[in-house]
Amino acid sequence: MNRLTSFLLMALLLFGMSCNPAGHSGKEYSAMKCDVSALPDAQAFIADIVISRMEERIPPSGGAATFKVKFLIDPSLDGERAEINVRRGKAEIRGARFRSLVAGTGEMLRAISYGEQTFRLPDTVLIFAPAKPFREVYFGRHFDNWYHRAPAERMLRYIDDMALWGMNAVHTILNYPAVDAAHATDADKAAFAAVSKAMASRVRDLDMDLTVSGGGNVAPADMPAKFRATLNTDWRRGGNEWCVCPEIPGAMDYLLNVKKDHISQLTGHPISGIEFWPYDEGGCGCPLCSPWGGKGYVKLIERYRHLFDEASPGCLKLVSTWCFDDADWELFYEFLRNQDWVDYIVVDSHGDFPKYPLEHPLPEGVRVITFPEISMWGRYPWGSFGAIATPARFERLFRQSEAVSSGCQLYSEGLFEDLNKFVVNGLYKNPLLHADDLLREYARYEFPGCNEEDFVAFIHTLEDTHETYVEGSENDYFVKSYIVNGPAGELARRGKICADNLALAKKIEADMIPSMRDSWRWRVLKLRAVIDDQLYSTRQLHNAILDDAYRELVGIYCAEEQMKGVARGYGGHTCPPILDEYRNEENN
């Protein structure tokens, strides 16, 4: 059997299991027992992960049989493969390495049929064999968002979730975000450092890769004014007010010293890779640096990569090409043809997948990962009104890049796009699946008991009513930019379907098992339906129902500090519209 045939058979098996999951018949169980005797002590915590997910859904009762699971590392399996064999109330999960074992465990957990008191998992064979080798989540920890302010225990549980989904890498910052430093107290910085340490340790313990920023030409706010870069002229690329032109005498040495200090702060963390970034912030438009992506940028990162090699020999190197234009790409291709140290290039733009790498053969040996922007699209502030669920958009983008990509790096600003994460990651694991297949899988596991087709229809409506801007109002609140000023006919259409969608959400909630009705994953979706219905029916940004919904989102997002910042005129990119109690607190 050749490799292609083998892959297709495995993919079809996974597709069939996604559409017709095991668990609709068979013996019932009320508890799960984990055998970790074959694992090193440091990996035995996989049992805690499994039991916590089971008990979240099925409260311990002892009223039925116990399902038994054994975990083994099997180096004879290829790559990241895991095999799950279920027979007569027992499961044996084998993984090529520990990350595979965790991913295989996730496949088993999502194949279970959960009831209110018991669960079922008949005899079956499940396979985890991801098609794309690199699947990373990028936690954007800044501006007081959830990743910035969440306590360690919640962050670690979420990282565990990503591993159960089969993601194999995490990208984040470990030092306090420079954009927030002026507003931070010593207590803020100490808490951030403690969570960073816990996150890095958890990623290592899960056998995932941890990548961090390798930087660009952004400098501290107190940079010497004489080194200031020439401003970008393309608004899509963000500002570069605090960027350095490396061609100015003395500026390159300044940047290298800044980078050495940054690297020294990473000492002790289990770093396995770094990523260089061109724009937002970044870039210089002077004649010596322009086009930045193919000229000034590549000169700079050639110098940086040697510093990282000295500190972390053999570390993975990712080079972003975000928002490159054709002039950037042409010179960047020349650079790629004459280098041997870039492991992946990260490719994306604001809209469709960039055409240049699709229309021009990539230099030999170059591997591409995509950068799906799952958070910052169509509504601002992002997540302010509940879940952002746009699976059709991300399937379209995946299909555009599928032939050239070796994986993805999902850029995330918070919990509100959790469903987008699941869908995008699922497509990169198994390209034979479609977004709706993954919506059904998400519903079966996170909202057991609900009608899967109801859930798919519910999400389709959330996407249909998602994009809300009218021309010229990109930075205004949703209500000001669309609900008040949008076209009357479209507003009436959306008002009707949002009312119907709220009714559908209530049906989905009534059908699901009681233990999951208050889960944050459901609440961000349900609250989106509640908020949309109120916005369209009242054309108001605040009322009693809306404000109660916003308060609940503030709690889910750990956004209390962000709301205080909004009252002071700072940030607010991922929190609801300001509530009176925060405005009054600031005024007092």
PDB file of C-alpha atoms in Angstrom, residues 132-273:
ATOM      1  CA  LYS A 132      -0.311  18.983   7.955  1.00  0.00           C
ATOM      2  CA  PRO A 133       2.726  18.726  10.250  1.00  0.00           C
ATOM      3  CA  PHE A 134       2.666  22.193  11.899  1.00  0.00           C
ATOM      4  CA  ARG A 135      -0.441  23.291  13.820  1.00  0.00           C
ATOM      5  CA  GLU A 136       0.164  26.206  16.170  1.00  0.00           C
ATOM      6  CA  VAL A 137      -1.987  28.562  18.193  1.00  0.00           C
ATOM      7  CA  TYR A 138      -0.692  32.102  18.736  1.00  0.00           C
ATOM      8  CA  PHE A 139      -1.913  33.577  22.037  1.00  0.00           C
ATOM      9  CA  GLY A 140      -1.822  37.374  21.657  1.00  0.00           C
ATOM     10  CA  ARG A 141      -1.182  38.415  25.271  1.00  0.00           C
ATOM     11  CA  HIS A 142      -1.683  42.177  25.434  1.00  0.00           C
ATOM     12  CA  PHE A 143      -4.160  45.050  25.871  1.00  0.00           C
ATOM     13  CA  ASP A 144      -5.630  43.383  28.982  1.00  0.00           C
ATOM     14  CA  ASN A 145      -7.285  40.625  26.916  1.00  0.00           C
ATOM     15  CA  TRP A 146      -8.060  37.165  28.291  1.00  0.00           C
ATOM     16  CA  TYR A 147      -4.581  35.797  27.585  1.00  0.00           C
ATOM     17  CA  HIS A 148      -3.107  38.816  29.347  1.00  0.00           C
ATOM     18  CA  ARG A 149      -5.272  38.620  32.479  1.00  0.00           C
ATOM     19  CA  ALA A 150      -6.462  35.020  32.873  1.00  0.00           C
ATOM     20  CA  PRO A 151      -5.226  33.157  35.982  1.00  0.00           C
ATOM     21  CA  ALA A 152      -2.757  30.325  35.489  1.00  0.00           C
ATOM     22  CA  GLU A 153      -5.206  27.489  36.127  1.00  0.00           C
ATOM     23  CA  ARG A 154      -7.528  28.666  33.344  1.00  0.00           C
ATOM     24  CA  MET A 155      -4.665  29.232  30.922  1.00  0.00           C
ATOM     25  CA  LEU A 156      -3.237  25.765  31.565  1.00  0.00           C
ATOM     26  CA  ARG A 157      -6.597  24.096  31.056  1.00  0.00           C
ATOM     27  CA  TYR A 158      -6.984  25.925  27.751  1.00  0.00           C
ATOM     28  CA  ILE A 159      -3.530  24.839  26.601  1.00  0.00           C
ATOM     29  CA  ASP A 160      -4.544  21.278  27.491  1.00  0.00           C
ATOM     30  CA  ASP A 161      -7.620  21.721  25.289  1.00  0.00           C
ATOM     31  CA  MET A 162      -5.433  22.765  22.354  1.00  0.00           C
ATOM     32  CA  ALA A 163      -3.313  19.629  22.816  1.00  0.00           C
ATOM     33  CA  LEU A 164      -6.440  17.438  22.983  1.00  0.00           C
ATOM     34  CA  TRP A 165      -7.492  18.960  19.653  1.00  0.00           C
ATOM     35  CA  GLY A 166      -4.174  17.859  18.147  1.00  0.00           C
ATOM     36  CA  MET A 167      -2.372  21.192  18.010  1.00  0.00           C
ATOM     37  CA  ASN A 168       1.366  20.685  18.439  1.00  0.00           C
ATOM     38  CA  ALA A 169       2.770  24.177  19.058  1.00  0.00           C
ATOM     39  CA  VAL A 170       2.065  27.364  20.994  1.00  0.00           C
ATOM     40  CA  HIS A 171       3.350  30.855  20.192  1.00  0.00           C
ATOM     41  CA  THR A 172       3.169  33.584  22.816  1.00  0.00           C
ATOM     42  CA  ILE A 173       5.092  36.331  24.545  1.00  0.00           C
ATOM     43  CA  LEU A 174       6.604  35.575  27.942  1.00  0.00           C
ATOM     44  CA  ASN A 175       7.799  39.064  28.892  1.00  0.00           C
ATOM     45  CA  TYR A 176       5.309  41.755  29.889  1.00  0.00           C
ATOM     46  CA  PRO A 177       3.850  43.322  26.712  1.00  0.00           C
ATOM     47  CA  ALA A 178       5.689  46.532  25.885  1.00  0.00           C
ATOM     48  CA  VAL A 179       2.483  48.209  24.663  1.00  0.00           C
ATOM     49  CA  ASP A 180       0.999  47.884  28.175  1.00  0.00           C
ATOM     50  CA  ALA A 181       4.074  48.517  30.283  1.00  0.00           C
ATOM     51  CA  ALA A 182       3.277  52.168  30.991  1.00  0.00           C
ATOM     52  CA  HIS A 183      -0.049  51.148  32.580  1.00  0.00           C
ATOM     53  CA  ALA A 184       1.295  48.162  34.535  1.00  0.00           C
ATOM     54  CA  THR A 185       1.945  47.907  38.259  1.00  0.00           C
ATOM     55  CA  ASP A 186       4.623  45.716  39.827  1.00  0.00           C
ATOM     56  CA  ALA A 187       1.830  43.313  40.827  1.00  0.00           C
ATOM     57  CA  ASP A 188       0.646  43.150  37.195  1.00  0.00           C
ATOM     58  CA  LYS A 189       4.144  42.284  36.011  1.00  0.00           C
ATOM     59  CA  ALA A 190       4.682  39.679  38.721  1.00  0.00           C
ATOM     60  CA  ALA A 191       1.368  37.973  37.933  1.00  0.00           C
ATOM     61  CA  PHE A 192       2.151  37.968  34.203  1.00  0.00           C
ATOM     62  CA  ALA A 193       5.591  36.465  34.815  1.00  0.00           C
ATOM     63  CA  ALA A 194       4.130  33.711  36.994  1.00  0.00           C
ATOM     64  CA  VAL A 195       1.545  32.782  34.361  1.00  0.00           C
ATOM     65  CA  SER A 196       4.228  32.890  31.642  1.00  0.00           C
ATOM     66  CA  LYS A 197       6.371  30.443  33.579  1.00  0.00           C
ATOM     67  CA  ALA A 198       3.427  28.116  34.149  1.00  0.00           C
ATOM     68  CA  MET A 199       2.417  28.282  30.472  1.00  0.00           C
ATOM     69  CA  ALA A 200       5.906  27.524  29.212  1.00  0.00           C
ATOM     70  CA  SER A 201       6.214  24.579  31.579  1.00  0.00           C
ATOM     71  CA  ARG A 202       2.840  23.193  30.533  1.00  0.00           C
ATOM     72  CA  VAL A 203       3.677  23.430  26.832  1.00  0.00           C
ATOM     73  CA  ARG A 204       6.908  21.541  27.512  1.00  0.00           C
ATOM     74  CA  ASP A 205       5.127  18.911  29.621  1.00  0.00           C
ATOM     75  CA  LEU A 206       2.613  18.349  26.811  1.00  0.00           C
ATOM     76  CA  ASP A 207       5.487  17.745  24.377  1.00  0.00           C
ATOM     77  CA  MET A 208       4.415  20.745  22.279  1.00  0.00           C
ATOM     78  CA  ASP A 209       6.747  23.246  20.644  1.00  0.00           C
ATOM     79  CA  LEU A 210       6.957  26.733  22.169  1.00  0.00           C
ATOM     80  CA  THR A 211       7.838  29.610  19.867  1.00  0.00           C
ATOM     81  CA  VAL A 212       8.300  33.260  20.802  1.00  0.00           C
ATOM     82  CA  SER A 213       8.817  36.514  18.983  1.00  0.00           C
ATOM     83  CA  GLY A 214      12.174  36.936  17.270  1.00  0.00           C
ATOM     84  CA  GLY A 215      11.281  40.529  16.618  1.00  0.00           C
ATOM     85  CA  GLY A 216      11.663  43.077  13.870  1.00  0.00           C
ATOM     86  CA  ASN A 217      12.733  46.703  13.988  1.00  0.00           C
ATOM     87  CA  VAL A 218      10.331  47.789  16.748  1.00  0.00           C
ATOM     88  CA  ALA A 219      12.165  49.502  19.599  1.00  0.00           C
ATOM     89  CA  PRO A 220      11.286  50.636  23.132  1.00  0.00           C
ATOM     90  CA  ALA A 221       9.336  53.869  23.449  1.00  0.00           C
ATOM     91  CA  ASP A 222      12.456  55.664  24.723  1.00  0.00           C
ATOM     92  CA  MET A 223      14.441  54.857  21.565  1.00  0.00           C
ATOM     93  CA  PRO A 224      16.781  57.609  20.324  1.00  0.00           C
ATOM     94  CA  ALA A 225      14.806  59.877  18.009  1.00  0.00           C
ATOM     95  CA  LYS A 226      17.715  59.997  15.545  1.00  0.00           C
ATOM     96  CA  PHE A 227      17.178  56.303  14.721  1.00  0.00           C
ATOM     97  CA  ARG A 228      13.506  56.666  13.826  1.00  0.00           C
ATOM     98  CA  ALA A 229      12.335  54.778  10.717  1.00  0.00           C
ATOM     99  CA  THR A 230      10.635  56.372   7.717  1.00  0.00           C
ATOM    100  CA  LEU A 231       6.887  55.879   8.145  1.00  0.00           C
ATOM    101  CA  ASN A 232       4.891  53.269   6.224  1.00  0.00           C
ATOM    102  CA  THR A 233       2.571  54.650   3.572  1.00  0.00           C
ATOM    103  CA  ASP A 234       0.299  51.568   3.464  1.00  0.00           C
ATOM    104  CA  TRP A 235      -2.262  51.698   6.297  1.00  0.00           C
ATOM    105  CA  ARG A 236      -2.766  47.898   6.145  1.00  0.00           C
ATOM    106  CA  ARG A 237       0.708  47.404   7.565  1.00  0.00           C
ATOM    107  CA  GLY A 238       0.111  49.266  10.794  1.00  0.00           C
ATOM    108  CA  GLY A 239       2.164  52.083  12.242  1.00  0.00           C
ATOM    109  CA  ASN A 240       5.898  52.230  12.847  1.00  0.00           C
ATOM    110  CA  GLU A 241       6.236  55.248  15.081  1.00  0.00           C
ATOM    111  CA  TRP A 242       8.536  53.322  17.412  1.00  0.00           C
ATOM    112  CA  CYS A 243      10.588  51.578  14.726  1.00  0.00           C
ATOM    113  CA  VAL A 244      14.262  51.929  13.940  1.00  0.00           C
ATOM    114  CA  CYS A 245      15.851  52.353  10.534  1.00  0.00           C
ATOM    115  CA  PRO A 246      18.764  49.877  10.677  1.00  0.00           C
ATOM    116  CA  GLU A 247      20.665  51.771   7.963  1.00  0.00           C
ATOM    117  CA  ILE A 248      21.202  54.875  10.108  1.00  0.00           C
ATOM    118  CA  PRO A 249      24.750  54.815  11.564  1.00  0.00           C
ATOM    119  CA  GLY A 250      24.685  53.189  14.992  1.00  0.00           C
ATOM    120  CA  ALA A 251      21.082  51.963  14.645  1.00  0.00           C
ATOM    121  CA  MET A 252      21.892  48.330  13.852  1.00  0.00           C
ATOM    122  CA  ASP A 253      24.093  48.049  16.933  1.00  0.00           C
ATOM    123  CA  TYR A 254      21.294  49.606  18.969  1.00  0.00           C
ATOM    124  CA  LEU A 255      18.784  47.053  17.673  1.00  0.00           C
ATOM    125  CA  LEU A 256      21.164  44.156  18.302  1.00  0.00           C
ATOM    126  CA  ASN A 257      21.653  45.278  21.901  1.00  0.00           C
ATOM    127  CA  VAL A 258      17.856  45.513  22.367  1.00  0.00           C
ATOM    128  CA  LYS A 259      17.564  41.993  20.965  1.00  0.00           C
ATOM    129  CA  LYS A 260      20.295  40.639  23.245  1.00  0.00           C
ATOM    130  CA  ASP A 261      18.422  42.034  26.257  1.00  0.00           C
ATOM    131  CA  HIS A 262      15.203  40.408  24.997  1.00  0.00           C
ATOM    132  CA  ILE A 263      16.927  37.056  24.591  1.00  0.00           C
ATOM    133  CA  SER A 264      18.427  37.275  28.087  1.00  0.00           C
ATOM    134  CA  GLN A 265      14.925  37.604  29.534  1.00  0.00           C
ATOM    135  CA  LEU A 266      13.952  34.292  27.924  1.00  0.00           C
ATOM    136  CA  THR A 267      16.653  32.373  29.776  1.00  0.00           C
ATOM    137  CA  GLY A 268      15.215  29.375  31.597  1.00  0.00           C
ATOM    138  CA  HIS A 269      12.134  28.994  29.412  1.00  0.00           C
ATOM    139  CA  PRO A 270      11.924  25.884  27.179  1.00  0.00           C
ATOM    140  CA  ILE A 271      11.993  27.773  23.869  1.00  0.00           C
ATOM    141  CA  SER A 272      11.986  25.631  20.737  1.00  0.00           C
ATOM    142  CA  GLY A 273      11.521  28.313  18.084  1.00  0.00           C
TER     143      GLY A 273
END
